[in-house]
Amino acid sequence: QVQLQESGPGLVKPSQTLSLICTVSGGSISSGGYYWSWIRQHPGKGLEWIGYISYSGNTYYNPSLKSRGTISVDTSKNHFSLKLTSVTAADTAVYFCARVGSDYSYYYMDVWGRGTTVTVSS
Amino acid sequence: DIQMTQSPSSLSASVGDRVTITCRASQSISIYLNWYQQKPGRAPKVLIYAASSLLSGVPSRFSGSGSGTDFTLTINSLQPDDFATYYCQQSYSTPLTFGQGTKVDIK
């Protein structure tokens, strides 16, 4: 059974770079057929998709990030990561990683990490 | 971006009630619509994909319908475990977008 676990600093200073890792266990990130995604949830708010990456490295991002986000995959470590540059208080949120599975062309996030809280503050 | 609008934003219901949540897309998304359940402090859990396909292990009291721009999540005979926030999400095009959520609480 595939499980995901987010890790990274819980506190980031304004203007710095937020870096998170999502470690995949119980399966290989290289197995193909999946995308690996980051989603965030601002305090008391709804869900915002950040972007995703295929096992081969193709990436798609939410334009709302204004090109501040980079998602990469490290198949040797079976994890994928998120870097978000020039953070502000508006980036304070719970960050989730998720696997995007599919049935034919119908994609959905079928496995989620527990989430990690990131606070941007000096 | 495709905007997803859910209604109501919240509702109060009793165990055994039938609950209906609506999700409207700002443009046609065929049936590229997923439903998630989220409980406080937990990650979302997918219930339904492709508008009406129930994920394995999800109770049959959950059902989804709709196509194009209008979709519905129905919970028949609400159970105590169903009190949560529900989100719709379109997978028709990137950026993937979610509805604002519908909180179902106990009357």
mmCIF file with all atom_site columns, C-alpha atoms in Angstrom:
data_model
loop_
_atom_site.group_PDB
_atom_site.id
_atom_site.type_symbol
_atom_site.label_atom_id
_atom_site.label_alt_id
_atom_site.label_comp_id
_atom_site.label_asym_id
_atom_site.label_entity_id
_atom_site.label_seq_id
_atom_site.pdbx_PDB_ins_code
_atom_site.Cartn_x
_atom_site.Cartn_y
_atom_site.Cartn_z
_atom_site.occupancy
_atom_site.B_iso_or_equiv
_atom_site.pdbx_formal_charge
_atom_site.auth_seq_id
_atom_site.auth_comp_id
_atom_site.auth_asym_id
_atom_site.auth_atom_id
_atom_site.pdbx_PDB_model_num
ATOM 1   C CA . GLN A 1 1   ? 0.000   0.000  0.000   1.00 0.00 ? 1   GLN A CA 1
ATOM 2   C CA . VAL A 1 2   ? 1.530   3.274  -1.137  1.00 0.00 ? 2   VAL A CA 1
ATOM 3   C CA . GLN A 1 3   ? 1.992   5.919  1.532   1.00 0.00 ? 3   GLN A CA 1
ATOM 4   C CA . LEU A 1 4   ? 3.242   9.478  1.271   1.00 0.00 ? 4   LEU A CA 1
ATOM 5   C CA . GLN A 1 5   ? 4.961   11.558 3.933   1.00 0.00 ? 5   GLN A CA 1
ATOM 6   C CA . GLU A 1 6   ? 5.796   15.249 3.752   1.00 0.00 ? 6   GLU A CA 1
ATOM 7   C CA . SER A 1 7   ? 8.850   16.658 5.484   1.00 0.00 ? 7   SER A CA 1
ATOM 8   C CA . GLY A 1 8   ? 10.532  20.015 5.737   1.00 0.00 ? 8   GLY A CA 1
ATOM 9   C CA . PRO A 1 9   ? 10.903  23.121 7.890   1.00 0.00 ? 9   PRO A CA 1
ATOM 10  C CA . GLY A 1 10  ? 7.792   24.291 9.651   1.00 0.00 ? 10  GLY A CA 1
ATOM 11  C CA . LEU A 1 11  ? 8.978   27.887 9.730   1.00 0.00 ? 11  LEU A CA 1
ATOM 12  C CA . VAL A 1 12  ? 10.360  29.885 6.829   1.00 0.00 ? 12  VAL A CA 1
ATOM 13  C CA . LYS A 1 13  ? 11.376  33.530 6.828   1.00 0.00 ? 13  LYS A CA 1
ATOM 14  C CA . PRO A 1 14  ? 9.790   35.959 4.369   1.00 0.00 ? 14  PRO A CA 1
ATOM 15  C CA . SER A 1 15  ? 11.606  36.239 1.021   1.00 0.00 ? 15  SER A CA 1
ATOM 16  C CA . GLN A 1 16  ? 13.320  32.878 1.560   1.00 0.00 ? 16  GLN A CA 1
ATOM 17  C CA . THR A 1 17  ? 12.679  29.568 -0.207  1.00 0.00 ? 17  THR A CA 1
ATOM 18  C CA . LEU A 1 18  ? 10.275  26.975 1.126   1.00 0.00 ? 18  LEU A CA 1
ATOM 19  C CA . SER A 1 19  ? 11.550  23.434 0.504   1.00 0.00 ? 19  SER A CA 1
ATOM 20  C CA . LEU A 1 20  ? 9.495   20.323 1.120   1.00 0.00 ? 20  LEU A CA 1
ATOM 21  C CA . ILE A 1 21  ? 10.014  16.665 0.330   1.00 0.00 ? 21  ILE A CA 1
ATOM 22  C CA . CYS A 1 22  ? 7.377   13.974 -0.133  1.00 0.00 ? 22  CYS A CA 1
ATOM 23  C CA . THR A 1 23  ? 8.726   10.482 0.474   1.00 0.00 ? 23  THR A CA 1
ATOM 24  C CA . VAL A 1 24  ? 6.911   7.640  -1.219  1.00 0.00 ? 24  VAL A CA 1
ATOM 25  C CA . SER A 1 25  ? 6.831   4.258  0.505   1.00 0.00 ? 25  SER A CA 1
ATOM 26  C CA . GLY A 1 26  ? 5.197   0.990  -0.431  1.00 0.00 ? 26  GLY A CA 1
ATOM 27  C CA . GLY A 1 27  ? 5.719   1.569  -4.130  1.00 0.00 ? 27  GLY A CA 1
ATOM 28  C CA . SER A 1 28  ? 8.084   3.036  -6.677  1.00 0.00 ? 28  SER A CA 1
ATOM 29  C CA . ILE A 1 29  ? 7.745   6.593  -7.876  1.00 0.00 ? 29  ILE A CA 1
ATOM 30  C CA . SER A 1 30  ? 9.103   5.325  -11.200 1.00 0.00 ? 30  SER A CA 1
ATOM 31  C CA . SER A 1 31  ? 6.363   2.790  -11.730 1.00 0.00 ? 31  SER A CA 1
ATOM 32  C CA . GLY A 1 32  ? 4.692   5.043  -14.257 1.00 0.00 ? 32  GLY A CA 1
ATOM 33  C CA . GLY A 1 33  ? 1.085   5.906  -14.832 1.00 0.00 ? 33  GLY A CA 1
ATOM 34  C CA . TYR A 1 34  ? 0.976   8.446  -12.042 1.00 0.00 ? 34  TYR A CA 1
ATOM 35  C CA . TYR A 1 35  ? 1.551   12.098 -11.453 1.00 0.00 ? 35  TYR A CA 1
ATOM 36  C CA . TRP A 1 36  ? 2.895   13.352 -8.142  1.00 0.00 ? 36  TRP A CA 1
ATOM 37  C CA . SER A 1 37  ? 1.286   16.502 -6.867  1.00 0.00 ? 37  SER A CA 1
ATOM 38  C CA . TRP A 1 38  ? 1.469   19.249 -4.278  1.00 0.00 ? 38  TRP A CA 1
ATOM 39  C CA . ILE A 1 39  ? -1.638  20.910 -2.876  1.00 0.00 ? 39  ILE A CA 1
ATOM 40  C CA . ARG A 1 40  ? -1.929  23.472 -0.114  1.00 0.00 ? 40  ARG A CA 1
ATOM 41  C CA . GLN A 1 41  ? -4.622  24.632 2.233   1.00 0.00 ? 41  GLN A CA 1
ATOM 42  C CA . HIS A 1 42  ? -4.514  28.065 3.815   1.00 0.00 ? 42  HIS A CA 1
ATOM 43  C CA . PRO A 1 43  ? -5.683  28.212 7.447   1.00 0.00 ? 43  PRO A CA 1
ATOM 44  C CA . GLY A 1 44  ? -9.412  27.577 7.560   1.00 0.00 ? 44  GLY A CA 1
ATOM 45  C CA . LYS A 1 45  ? -9.679  27.729 3.785   1.00 0.00 ? 45  LYS A CA 1
ATOM 46  C CA . GLY A 1 46  ? -10.128 25.471 0.806   1.00 0.00 ? 46  GLY A CA 1
ATOM 47  C CA . LEU A 1 47  ? -7.668  23.511 -1.307  1.00 0.00 ? 47  LEU A CA 1
ATOM 48  C CA . GLU A 1 48  ? -5.286  24.997 -3.848  1.00 0.00 ? 48  GLU A CA 1
ATOM 49  C CA . TRP A 1 49  ? -3.462  22.874 -6.384  1.00 0.00 ? 49  TRP A CA 1
ATOM 50  C CA . ILE A 1 50  ? 0.191   23.875 -6.693  1.00 0.00 ? 50  ILE A CA 1
ATOM 51  C CA . GLY A 1 51  ? 1.355   21.573 -9.458  1.00 0.00 ? 51  GLY A CA 1
ATOM 52  C CA . TYR A 1 52  ? 2.421   18.076 -10.375 1.00 0.00 ? 52  TYR A CA 1
ATOM 53  C CA . ILE A 1 53  ? 5.189   16.096 -11.999 1.00 0.00 ? 53  ILE A CA 1
ATOM 54  C CA . SER A 1 54  ? 5.245   12.845 -13.893 1.00 0.00 ? 54  SER A CA 1
ATOM 55  C CA . TYR A 1 55  ? 7.776   10.155 -13.053 1.00 0.00 ? 55  TYR A CA 1
ATOM 56  C CA . SER A 1 56  ? 9.619   11.188 -16.210 1.00 0.00 ? 56  SER A CA 1
ATOM 57  C CA . GLY A 1 57  ? 9.874   14.782 -15.068 1.00 0.00 ? 57  GLY A CA 1
ATOM 58  C CA . ASN A 1 58  ? 7.156   16.581 -16.994 1.00 0.00 ? 58  ASN A CA 1
ATOM 59  C CA . THR A 1 59  ? 5.776   19.358 -14.815 1.00 0.00 ? 59  THR A CA 1
ATOM 60  C CA . TYR A 1 60  ? 2.608   21.444 -14.650 1.00 0.00 ? 60  TYR A CA 1
ATOM 61  C CA . TYR A 1 61  ? 2.157   24.386 -12.318 1.00 0.00 ? 61  TYR A CA 1
ATOM 62  C CA . ASN A 1 62  ? -0.620  26.636 -11.151 1.00 0.00 ? 62  ASN A CA 1
ATOM 63  C CA . PRO A 1 63  ? -0.055  30.059 -12.776 1.00 0.00 ? 63  PRO A CA 1
ATOM 64  C CA . SER A 1 64  ? -1.197  31.641 -9.494  1.00 0.00 ? 64  SER A CA 1
ATOM 65  C CA . LEU A 1 65  ? 2.282   30.870 -8.136  1.00 0.00 ? 65  LEU A CA 1
ATOM 66  C CA . LYS A 1 66  ? 3.730   33.314 -10.659 1.00 0.00 ? 66  LYS A CA 1
ATOM 67  C CA . SER A 1 67  ? 6.593   30.967 -11.551 1.00 0.00 ? 67  SER A CA 1
ATOM 68  C CA . ARG A 1 68  ? 7.853   30.735 -7.966  1.00 0.00 ? 68  ARG A CA 1
ATOM 69  C CA . GLY A 1 69  ? 7.322   26.990 -7.699  1.00 0.00 ? 69  GLY A CA 1
ATOM 70  C CA . THR A 1 70  ? 9.499   24.096 -8.831  1.00 0.00 ? 70  THR A CA 1
ATOM 71  C CA . ILE A 1 71  ? 8.612   20.435 -8.449  1.00 0.00 ? 71  ILE A CA 1
ATOM 72  C CA . SER A 1 72  ? 11.242  17.791 -9.036  1.00 0.00 ? 72  SER A CA 1
ATOM 73  C CA . VAL A 1 73  ? 11.513  14.050 -8.622  1.00 0.00 ? 73  VAL A CA 1
ATOM 74  C CA . ASP A 1 74  ? 14.426  11.990 -7.326  1.00 0.00 ? 74  ASP A CA 1
ATOM 75  C CA . THR A 1 75  ? 13.815  8.410  -8.370  1.00 0.00 ? 75  THR A CA 1
ATOM 76  C CA . SER A 1 76  ? 16.911  7.143  -6.530  1.00 0.00 ? 76  SER A CA 1
ATOM 77  C CA . LYS A 1 77  ? 15.447  8.357  -3.243  1.00 0.00 ? 77  LYS A CA 1
ATOM 78  C CA . ASN A 1 78  ? 11.862  7.622  -4.218  1.00 0.00 ? 78  ASN A CA 1
ATOM 79  C CA . HIS A 1 79  ? 10.741  11.112 -3.355  1.00 0.00 ? 79  HIS A CA 1
ATOM 80  C CA . PHE A 1 80  ? 9.611   14.293 -5.016  1.00 0.00 ? 80  PHE A CA 1
ATOM 81  C CA . SER A 1 81  ? 10.035  17.815 -3.793  1.00 0.00 ? 81  SER A CA 1
ATOM 82  C CA . LEU A 1 82  ? 8.602   21.301 -3.873  1.00 0.00 ? 82  LEU A CA 1
ATOM 83  C CA . LYS A 1 83  ? 10.553  24.538 -3.820  1.00 0.00 ? 83  LYS A CA 1
ATOM 84  C CA . LEU A 1 84  ? 8.691   27.820 -3.519  1.00 0.00 ? 84  LEU A CA 1
ATOM 85  C CA . THR A 1 85  ? 10.792  30.964 -3.752  1.00 0.00 ? 85  THR A CA 1
ATOM 86  C CA . SER A 1 86  ? 10.270  34.462 -2.370  1.00 0.00 ? 86  SER A CA 1
ATOM 87  C CA . VAL A 1 87  ? 7.699   33.361 0.164   1.00 0.00 ? 87  VAL A CA 1
ATOM 88  C CA . THR A 1 88  ? 5.398   35.748 1.991   1.00 0.00 ? 88  THR A CA 1
ATOM 89  C CA . ALA A 1 89  ? 2.873   35.355 4.768   1.00 0.00 ? 89  ALA A CA 1
ATOM 90  C CA . ALA A 1 90  ? 0.364   34.418 2.067   1.00 0.00 ? 90  ALA A CA 1
ATOM 91  C CA . ASP A 1 91  ? 2.260   31.141 1.614   1.00 0.00 ? 91  ASP A CA 1
ATOM 92  C CA . THR A 1 92  ? 1.487   30.084 5.181   1.00 0.00 ? 92  THR A CA 1
ATOM 93  C CA . ALA A 1 93  ? -0.535  26.901 4.768   1.00 0.00 ? 93  ALA A CA 1
ATOM 94  C CA . VAL A 1 94  ? -0.745  23.179 5.261   1.00 0.00 ? 94  VAL A CA 1
ATOM 95  C CA . TYR A 1 95  ? 1.067   21.550 2.351   1.00 0.00 ? 95  TYR A CA 1
ATOM 96  C CA . PHE A 1 96  ? -0.060  18.153 1.144   1.00 0.00 ? 96  PHE A CA 1
ATOM 97  C CA . CYS A 1 97  ? 1.571   15.837 -1.337  1.00 0.00 ? 97  CYS A CA 1
ATOM 98  C CA . ALA A 1 98  ? -0.609  13.433 -3.267  1.00 0.00 ? 98  ALA A CA 1
ATOM 99  C CA . ARG A 1 99  ? -0.454  10.774 -5.943  1.00 0.00 ? 99  ARG A CA 1
ATOM 100 C CA . VAL A 1 100 ? -2.587  11.404 -8.992  1.00 0.00 ? 100 VAL A CA 1
ATOM 101 C CA . GLY A 1 101 ? -3.996  8.160  -10.294 1.00 0.00 ? 101 GLY A CA 1
ATOM 102 C CA . SER A 1 102 ? -6.333  7.563  -13.169 1.00 0.00 ? 102 SER A CA 1
ATOM 103 C CA . ASP A 1 103 ? -8.934  5.341  -14.713 1.00 0.00 ? 103 ASP A CA 1
ATOM 104 C CA . TYR A 1 104 ? -8.474  5.835  -18.436 1.00 0.00 ? 104 TYR A CA 1
ATOM 105 C CA . SER A 1 105 ? -8.258  9.625  -18.772 1.00 0.00 ? 105 SER A CA 1
ATOM 106 C CA . TYR A 1 106 ? -10.036 10.422 -15.522 1.00 0.00 ? 106 TYR A CA 1
ATOM 107 C CA . TYR A 1 107 ? -7.443  11.633 -13.047 1.00 0.00 ? 107 TYR A CA 1
ATOM 108 C CA . TYR A 1 108 ? -7.931  11.961 -9.300  1.00 0.00 ? 108 TYR A CA 1
ATOM 109 C CA . MET A 1 109 ? -5.750  12.278 -6.209  1.00 0.00 ? 109 MET A CA 1
ATOM 110 C CA . ASP A 1 110 ? -5.996  8.840  -4.694  1.00 0.00 ? 110 ASP A CA 1
ATOM 111 C CA . VAL A 1 111 ? -3.247  8.806  -2.073  1.00 0.00 ? 111 VAL A CA 1
ATOM 112 C CA . TRP A 1 112 ? -2.406  11.753 0.175   1.00 0.00 ? 112 TRP A CA 1
ATOM 113 C CA . GLY A 1 113 ? 0.207   12.544 2.749   1.00 0.00 ? 113 GLY A CA 1
ATOM 114 C CA . ARG A 1 114 ? -0.916  13.755 6.154   1.00 0.00 ? 114 ARG A CA 1
ATOM 115 C CA . GLY A 1 115 ? 0.164   17.293 5.399   1.00 0.00 ? 115 GLY A CA 1
ATOM 116 C CA . THR A 1 116 ? 2.767   19.549 6.926   1.00 0.00 ? 116 THR A CA 1
ATOM 117 C CA . THR A 1 117 ? 2.190   23.019 8.297   1.00 0.00 ? 117 THR A CA 1
ATOM 118 C CA . VAL A 1 118 ? 4.472   25.755 6.992   1.00 0.00 ? 118 VAL A CA 1
ATOM 119 C CA . THR A 1 119 ? 4.438   29.176 8.581   1.00 0.00 ? 119 THR A CA 1
ATOM 120 C CA . VAL A 1 120 ? 6.118   32.138 6.928   1.00 0.00 ? 120 VAL A CA 1
ATOM 121 C CA . SER A 1 121 ? 7.235   34.567 9.574   1.00 0.00 ? 121 SER A CA 1
ATOM 122 C CA . SER A 1 122 ? 10.322  36.471 10.650  1.00 0.00 ? 122 SER A CA 1
ATOM 123 C CA . ASP B 2 1   ? -8.955  28.865 -15.052 1.00 0.00 ? 1   ASP B CA 1
ATOM 124 C CA . ILE B 2 2   ? -12.126 26.857 -14.505 1.00 0.00 ? 2   ILE B CA 1
ATOM 125 C CA . GLN B 2 3   ? -14.000 28.123 -11.452 1.00 0.00 ? 3   GLN B CA 1
ATOM 126 C CA . MET B 2 4   ? -15.831 25.580 -9.316  1.00 0.00 ? 4   MET B CA 1
ATOM 127 C CA . THR B 2 5   ? -18.688 26.812 -7.159  1.00 0.00 ? 5   THR B CA 1
ATOM 128 C CA . GLN B 2 6   ? -20.301 24.645 -4.506  1.00 0.00 ? 6   GLN B CA 1
ATOM 129 C CA . SER B 2 7   ? -23.575 25.155 -2.740  1.00 0.00 ? 7   SER B CA 1
ATOM 130 C CA . PRO B 2 8   ? -24.421 25.372 -0.002  1.00 0.00 ? 8   PRO B CA 1
ATOM 131 C CA . SER B 2 9   ? -21.244 26.425 1.810   1.00 0.00 ? 9   SER B CA 1
ATOM 132 C CA . SER B 2 10  ? -22.511 24.663 4.890   1.00 0.00 ? 10  SER B CA 1
ATOM 133 C CA . LEU B 2 11  ? -25.480 22.661 6.016   1.00 0.00 ? 11  LEU B CA 1
ATOM 134 C CA . SER B 2 12  ? -26.779 21.073 9.162   1.00 0.00 ? 12  SER B CA 1
ATOM 135 C CA . ALA B 2 13  ? -28.278 17.636 9.004   1.00 0.00 ? 13  ALA B CA 1
ATOM 136 C CA . SER B 2 14  ? -29.251 14.735 11.202  1.00 0.00 ? 14  SER B CA 1
ATOM 137 C CA . VAL B 2 15  ? -28.172 11.126 11.119  1.00 0.00 ? 15  VAL B CA 1
ATOM 138 C CA . GLY B 2 16  ? -30.351 9.347  8.594   1.00 0.00 ? 16  GLY B CA 1
ATOM 139 C CA . ASP B 2 17  ? -30.971 12.421 6.449   1.00 0.00 ? 17  ASP B CA 1
ATOM 140 C CA . ARG B 2 18  ? -30.389 12.541 2.742   1.00 0.00 ? 18  ARG B CA 1
ATOM 141 C CA . VAL B 2 19  ? -27.911 15.281 1.866   1.00 0.00 ? 19  VAL B CA 1
ATOM 142 C CA . THR B 2 20  ? -27.295 16.841 -1.535  1.00 0.00 ? 20  THR B CA 1
ATOM 143 C CA . ILE B 2 21  ? -24.351 19.076 -2.417  1.00 0.00 ? 21  ILE B CA 1
ATOM 144 C CA . THR B 2 22  ? -24.120 20.875 -5.740  1.00 0.00 ? 22  THR B CA 1
ATOM 145 C CA . CYS B 2 23  ? -21.033 21.834 -7.712  1.00 0.00 ? 23  CYS B CA 1
ATOM 146 C CA . ARG B 2 24  ? -21.091 24.069 -10.775 1.00 0.00 ? 24  ARG B CA 1
ATOM 147 C CA . ALA B 2 25  ? -18.214 24.581 -13.194 1.00 0.00 ? 25  ALA B CA 1
ATOM 148 C CA . SER B 2 26  ? -17.644 27.861 -15.023 1.00 0.00 ? 26  SER B CA 1
ATOM 149 C CA . GLN B 2 27  ? -17.413 25.960 -18.323 1.00 0.00 ? 27  GLN B CA 1
ATOM 150 C CA . SER B 2 28  ? -18.219 22.484 -19.500 1.00 0.00 ? 28  SER B CA 1
ATOM 151 C CA . ILE B 2 29  ? -15.934 19.822 -18.023 1.00 0.00 ? 29  ILE B CA 1
ATOM 152 C CA . SER B 2 30  ? -17.718 16.738 -19.375 1.00 0.00 ? 30  SER B CA 1
ATOM 153 C CA . ILE B 2 31  ? -17.514 14.303 -16.446 1.00 0.00 ? 31  ILE B CA 1
ATOM 154 C CA . TYR B 2 32  ? -14.009 15.257 -15.295 1.00 0.00 ? 32  TYR B CA 1
ATOM 155 C CA . LEU B 2 33  ? -15.220 15.860 -11.762 1.00 0.00 ? 33  LEU B CA 1
ATOM 156 C CA . ASN B 2 34  ? -14.036 14.364 -8.482  1.00 0.00 ? 34  ASN B CA 1
ATOM 157 C CA . TRP B 2 35  ? -15.436 14.553 -4.967  1.00 0.00 ? 35  TRP B CA 1
ATOM 158 C CA . TYR B 2 36  ? -13.348 14.508 -1.781  1.00 0.00 ? 36  TYR B CA 1
ATOM 159 C CA . GLN B 2 37  ? -14.176 14.291 1.911   1.00 0.00 ? 37  GLN B CA 1
ATOM 160 C CA . GLN B 2 38  ? -11.997 16.046 4.469   1.00 0.00 ? 38  GLN B CA 1
ATOM 161 C CA . LYS B 2 39  ? -12.199 15.802 8.230   1.00 0.00 ? 39  LYS B CA 1
ATOM 162 C CA . PRO B 2 40  ? -10.538 18.343 10.554  1.00 0.00 ? 40  PRO B CA 1
ATOM 163 C CA . GLY B 2 41  ? -6.786  17.911 10.736  1.00 0.00 ? 41  GLY B CA 1
ATOM 164 C CA . ARG B 2 42  ? -6.811  15.205 8.083   1.00 0.00 ? 42  ARG B CA 1
ATOM 165 C CA . ALA B 2 43  ? -5.953  14.975 4.421   1.00 0.00 ? 43  ALA B CA 1
ATOM 166 C CA . PRO B 2 44  ? -8.770  14.839 1.889   1.00 0.00 ? 44  PRO B CA 1
ATOM 167 C CA . LYS B 2 45  ? -9.992  11.433 0.776   1.00 0.00 ? 45  LYS B CA 1
ATOM 168 C CA . VAL B 2 46  ? -11.333 10.832 -2.714  1.00 0.00 ? 46  VAL B CA 1
ATOM 169 C CA . LEU B 2 47  ? -14.855 9.416  -2.806  1.00 0.00 ? 47  LEU B CA 1
ATOM 170 C CA . ILE B 2 48  ? -15.956 9.695  -6.425  1.00 0.00 ? 48  ILE B CA 1
ATOM 171 C CA . TYR B 2 49  ? -14.172 10.251 -9.735  1.00 0.00 ? 49  TYR B CA 1
ATOM 172 C CA . ALA B 2 50  ? -15.475 10.817 -13.248 1.00 0.00 ? 50  ALA B CA 1
ATOM 173 C CA . ALA B 2 51  ? -18.583 12.395 -11.712 1.00 0.00 ? 51  ALA B CA 1
ATOM 174 C CA . SER B 2 52  ? -20.239 9.147  -10.670 1.00 0.00 ? 52  SER B CA 1
ATOM 175 C CA . SER B 2 53  ? -17.657 6.373  -10.211 1.00 0.00 ? 53  SER B CA 1
ATOM 176 C CA . LEU B 2 54  ? -17.346 5.311  -6.607  1.00 0.00 ? 54  LEU B CA 1
ATOM 177 C CA . LEU B 2 55  ? -13.873 4.486  -5.341  1.00 0.00 ? 55  LEU B CA 1
ATOM 178 C CA . SER B 2 56  ? -13.414 0.997  -3.973  1.00 0.00 ? 56  SER B CA 1
ATOM 179 C CA . GLY B 2 57  ? -14.205 0.895  -0.282  1.00 0.00 ? 57  GLY B CA 1
ATOM 180 C CA . VAL B 2 58  ? -16.417 3.999  -0.290  1.00 0.00 ? 58  VAL B CA 1
ATOM 181 C CA . PRO B 2 59  ? -19.858 3.249  1.159   1.00 0.00 ? 59  PRO B CA 1
ATOM 182 C CA . SER B 2 60  ? -22.645 2.938  -1.379  1.00 0.00 ? 60  SER B CA 1
ATOM 183 C CA . ARG B 2 61  ? -24.664 5.643  0.378   1.00 0.00 ? 61  ARG B CA 1
ATOM 184 C CA . PHE B 2 62  ? -22.426 8.100  -1.500  1.00 0.00 ? 62  PHE B CA 1
ATOM 185 C CA . SER B 2 63  ? -23.323 8.786  -5.101  1.00 0.00 ? 63  SER B CA 1
ATOM 186 C CA . GLY B 2 64  ? -22.467 11.368 -7.715  1.00 0.00 ? 64  GLY B CA 1
ATOM 187 C CA . SER B 2 65  ? -24.173 12.567 -10.838 1.00 0.00 ? 65  SER B CA 1
ATOM 188 C CA . GLY B 2 66  ? -23.991 15.231 -13.499 1.00 0.00 ? 66  GLY B CA 1
ATOM 189 C CA . SER B 2 67  ? -22.080 16.230 -16.584 1.00 0.00 ? 67  SER B CA 1
ATOM 190 C CA . GLY B 2 68  ? -21.129 19.412 -18.376 1.00 0.00 ? 68  GLY B CA 1
ATOM 191 C CA . THR B 2 69  ? -21.322 22.152 -15.777 1.00 0.00 ? 69  THR B CA 1
ATOM 192 C CA . ASP B 2 70  ? -23.640 20.844 -13.061 1.00 0.00 ? 70  ASP B CA 1
ATOM 193 C CA . PHE B 2 71  ? -22.855 18.066 -10.641 1.00 0.00 ? 71  PHE B CA 1
ATOM 194 C CA . THR B 2 72  ? -24.301 16.626 -7.463  1.00 0.00 ? 72  THR B CA 1
ATOM 195 C CA . LEU B 2 73  ? -22.968 14.617 -4.547  1.00 0.00 ? 73  LEU B CA 1
ATOM 196 C CA . THR B 2 74  ? -25.671 12.789 -2.620  1.00 0.00 ? 74  THR B CA 1
ATOM 197 C CA . ILE B 2 75  ? -25.302 11.071 0.709   1.00 0.00 ? 75  ILE B CA 1
ATOM 198 C CA . ASN B 2 76  ? -28.190 8.760  1.461   1.00 0.00 ? 76  ASN B CA 1
ATOM 199 C CA . SER B 2 77  ? -28.887 8.076  5.137   1.00 0.00 ? 77  SER B CA 1
ATOM 200 C CA . LEU B 2 78  ? -26.173 10.289 6.637   1.00 0.00 ? 78  LEU B CA 1
ATOM 201 C CA . GLN B 2 79  ? -24.002 8.486  9.168   1.00 0.00 ? 79  GLN B CA 1
ATOM 202 C CA . PRO B 2 80  ? -22.001 9.963  12.083  1.00 0.00 ? 80  PRO B CA 1
ATOM 203 C CA . ASP B 2 81  ? -18.772 9.338  10.177  1.00 0.00 ? 81  ASP B CA 1
ATOM 204 C CA . ASP B 2 82  ? -20.000 11.537 7.305   1.00 0.00 ? 82  ASP B CA 1
ATOM 205 C CA . PHE B 2 83  ? -19.846 14.836 9.162   1.00 0.00 ? 83  PHE B CA 1
ATOM 206 C CA . ALA B 2 84  ? -17.010 16.531 7.293   1.00 0.00 ? 84  ALA B CA 1
ATOM 207 C CA . THR B 2 85  ? -16.231 19.044 4.568   1.00 0.00 ? 85  THR B CA 1
ATOM 208 C CA . TYR B 2 86  ? -16.750 17.987 0.957   1.00 0.00 ? 86  TYR B CA 1
ATOM 209 C CA . TYR B 2 87  ? -14.913 19.395 -2.047  1.00 0.00 ? 87  TYR B CA 1
ATOM 210 C CA . CYS B 2 88  ? -15.451 18.994 -5.741  1.00 0.00 ? 88  CYS B CA 1
ATOM 211 C CA . GLN B 2 89  ? -12.451 19.215 -8.079  1.00 0.00 ? 89  GLN B CA 1
ATOM 212 C CA . GLN B 2 90  ? -12.221 19.374 -11.846 1.00 0.00 ? 90  GLN B CA 1
ATOM 213 C CA . SER B 2 91  ? -9.606  17.378 -13.717 1.00 0.00 ? 91  SER B CA 1
ATOM 214 C CA . TYR B 2 92  ? -10.591 18.627 -17.178 1.00 0.00 ? 92  TYR B CA 1
ATOM 215 C CA . SER B 2 93  ? -7.699  21.040 -17.491 1.00 0.00 ? 93  SER B CA 1
ATOM 216 C CA . THR B 2 94  ? -4.831  22.572 -15.587 1.00 0.00 ? 94  THR B CA 1
ATOM 217 C CA . PRO B 2 95  ? -4.726  24.382 -13.297 1.00 0.00 ? 95  PRO B CA 1
ATOM 218 C CA . LEU B 2 96  ? -6.725  21.808 -11.392 1.00 0.00 ? 96  LEU B CA 1
ATOM 219 C CA . THR B 2 97  ? -9.280  23.639 -9.282  1.00 0.00 ? 97  THR B CA 1
ATOM 220 C CA . PHE B 2 98  ? -11.434 22.847 -6.284  1.00 0.00 ? 98  PHE B CA 1
ATOM 221 C CA . GLY B 2 99  ? -14.748 24.135 -5.074  1.00 0.00 ? 99  GLY B CA 1
ATOM 222 C CA . GLN B 2 100 ? -14.702 26.177 -1.890  1.00 0.00 ? 100 GLN B CA 1
ATOM 223 C CA . GLY B 2 101 ? -16.072 23.280 0.148   1.00 0.00 ? 101 GLY B CA 1
ATOM 224 C CA . THR B 2 102 ? -19.333 22.347 1.825   1.00 0.00 ? 102 THR B CA 1
ATOM 225 C CA . LYS B 2 103 ? -19.237 21.715 5.544   1.00 0.00 ? 103 LYS B CA 1
ATOM 226 C CA . VAL B 2 104 ? -21.759 19.153 6.762   1.00 0.00 ? 104 VAL B CA 1
ATOM 227 C CA . ASP B 2 105 ? -22.349 19.355 10.487  1.00 0.00 ? 105 ASP B CA 1
ATOM 228 C CA . ILE B 2 106 ? -24.736 17.924 13.010  1.00 0.00 ? 106 ILE B CA 1
ATOM 229 C CA . LYS B 2 107 ? -28.101 19.571 13.423  1.00 0.00 ? 107 LYS B CA 1
#
